[in-house]
XYZ file of C-alpha atoms in Angstrom:
149
model
C 157.384 27.306 73.408
C 159.129 24.885 75.711
C 157.299 21.532 76.058
C 157.324 19.555 79.293
C 155.495 16.577 80.789
C 155.705 16.573 84.584
C 153.975 13.749 86.485
C 152.894 13.971 90.113
C 151.848 11.024 92.283
C 150.046 12.076 95.443
C 148.453 9.927 98.140
C 145.340 11.535 99.558
C 143.782 10.574 102.923
C 140.265 10.135 101.518
C 138.329 7.731 99.316
C 138.180 8.250 95.540
C 134.512 9.264 95.989
C 135.485 12.052 98.396
C 138.371 13.215 96.187
C 136.066 13.172 93.157
C 133.535 15.287 95.047
C 136.265 17.839 95.843
C 136.779 18.227 92.071
C 133.149 17.959 90.937
C 131.293 20.183 93.418
C 131.819 23.841 92.391
C 131.783 25.218 95.958
C 134.218 22.568 97.203
C 136.578 22.985 94.238
C 136.558 26.763 94.687
C 137.396 26.332 98.394
C 140.680 24.489 97.767
C 141.547 25.612 94.223
C 141.365 29.368 94.878
C 142.805 29.426 98.411
C 146.487 30.135 97.660
C 148.111 32.399 100.259
C 148.251 35.963 98.929
C 145.829 35.180 96.117
C 142.732 37.230 95.349
C 140.009 35.651 93.223
C 138.017 38.049 91.047
C 136.077 35.323 89.207
C 135.635 31.550 89.432
C 133.217 29.282 87.583
C 133.004 25.524 87.095
C 130.781 23.407 84.862
C 132.128 19.958 85.739
C 131.103 17.637 82.929
C 132.512 16.363 79.665
C 132.449 19.399 77.366
C 132.139 21.716 80.380
C 134.423 24.558 81.365
C 136.273 26.097 84.279
C 137.626 29.615 84.534
C 139.499 31.632 87.126
C 140.696 35.238 87.205
C 142.755 36.695 89.993
C 145.994 38.176 91.245
C 148.806 37.386 93.671
C 150.097 40.424 95.515
C 150.700 43.157 92.958
C 150.820 40.743 89.984
C 149.015 41.472 86.753
C 145.703 39.658 86.289
C 146.159 35.896 85.869
C 143.583 33.980 83.818
C 142.913 30.256 83.519
C 140.416 28.895 81.003
C 139.843 25.118 80.855
C 137.687 22.665 78.928
C 136.755 19.245 80.267
C 137.602 16.688 77.565
C 137.056 13.368 79.388
C 135.299 12.779 82.712
C 135.016 9.244 84.166
C 133.558 9.323 87.705
C 136.044 8.556 90.501
C 138.600 7.457 87.883
C 139.828 10.100 85.410
C 139.599 13.780 84.440
C 141.253 15.179 81.313
C 141.288 18.915 80.706
C 142.843 21.234 78.202
C 143.624 24.714 79.498
C 145.336 27.981 78.691
C 146.818 30.520 81.072
C 147.430 34.238 80.606
C 149.210 36.819 82.722
C 148.528 40.457 82.016
C 146.754 39.461 78.797
C 149.752 37.487 77.477
C 149.174 33.781 76.850
C 151.897 31.998 78.847
C 150.965 28.341 78.353
C 148.610 25.809 76.838
C 148.355 22.420 78.541
C 146.571 19.102 78.594
C 146.289 17.586 82.055
C 145.192 14.081 83.030
C 144.192 13.362 86.627
C 143.768 9.681 87.509
C 142.430 8.327 90.806
C 142.584 4.835 92.206
C 141.879 3.346 95.629
C 144.960 2.946 97.817
C 144.111 1.307 101.124
C 141.844 3.762 102.957
C 142.887 6.607 100.661
C 143.393 7.523 97.020
C 146.471 7.505 94.827
C 146.125 10.483 92.510
C 148.377 10.668 89.445
C 148.425 13.974 87.629
C 150.253 14.194 84.304
C 150.551 17.398 82.330
C 151.816 18.119 78.872
C 152.421 21.821 78.604
C 153.744 24.253 76.048
C 155.288 27.208 77.888
C 155.219 30.204 75.599
C 157.505 33.114 74.803
C 159.488 32.977 78.046
C 156.502 33.935 80.222
C 156.336 30.597 82.071
C 158.527 27.560 82.625
C 158.024 23.934 83.654
C 159.657 24.481 87.063
C 157.115 27.119 88.022
C 154.256 24.896 86.865
C 155.572 21.934 88.882
C 155.731 23.993 92.084
C 152.287 25.501 91.397
C 150.760 22.064 90.807
C 152.340 20.705 93.991
C 150.867 23.653 95.904
C 147.410 22.841 94.484
C 147.790 19.169 95.436
C 148.800 20.117 99.008
C 145.682 22.290 99.279
C 143.528 19.445 97.921
C 145.118 17.063 100.442
C 144.394 19.461 103.328
C 140.824 19.958 102.091
C 139.937 16.236 101.861
C 141.765 15.443 105.129
C 139.570 17.926 107.037
C 136.447 16.222 105.740
C 137.330 12.654 106.786
């Protein structure tokens, strides 16, 4: 596999408490996390706690089924979330990653820093695709928390 460690810094127009709630509340997380244009969600579940899990199954257009299975390793309210997750497309494991999301107050908003260490397997995925996918997720999170201010 090809290892990579992209880091994203994103300023969100909401307090750390509101950003945290967008991650921790299953209905709110589903609203922004599964709302990609062209995406169809077949399954989503979230047990947001240390030792908990998150899973998603769906498709984009005529893609094979995409699967995400995550475990919550470290959860510090309004401060830090560390997950370990694997992704599959069409039953083929494409990556295994550890992702750290850190939040800190920044004026009237939140500075979110997301760092990922990923192993991209057997040519099915690459760091460039993951960077653009993560940025898309962060844009959707930003839009979600902005609407609720």
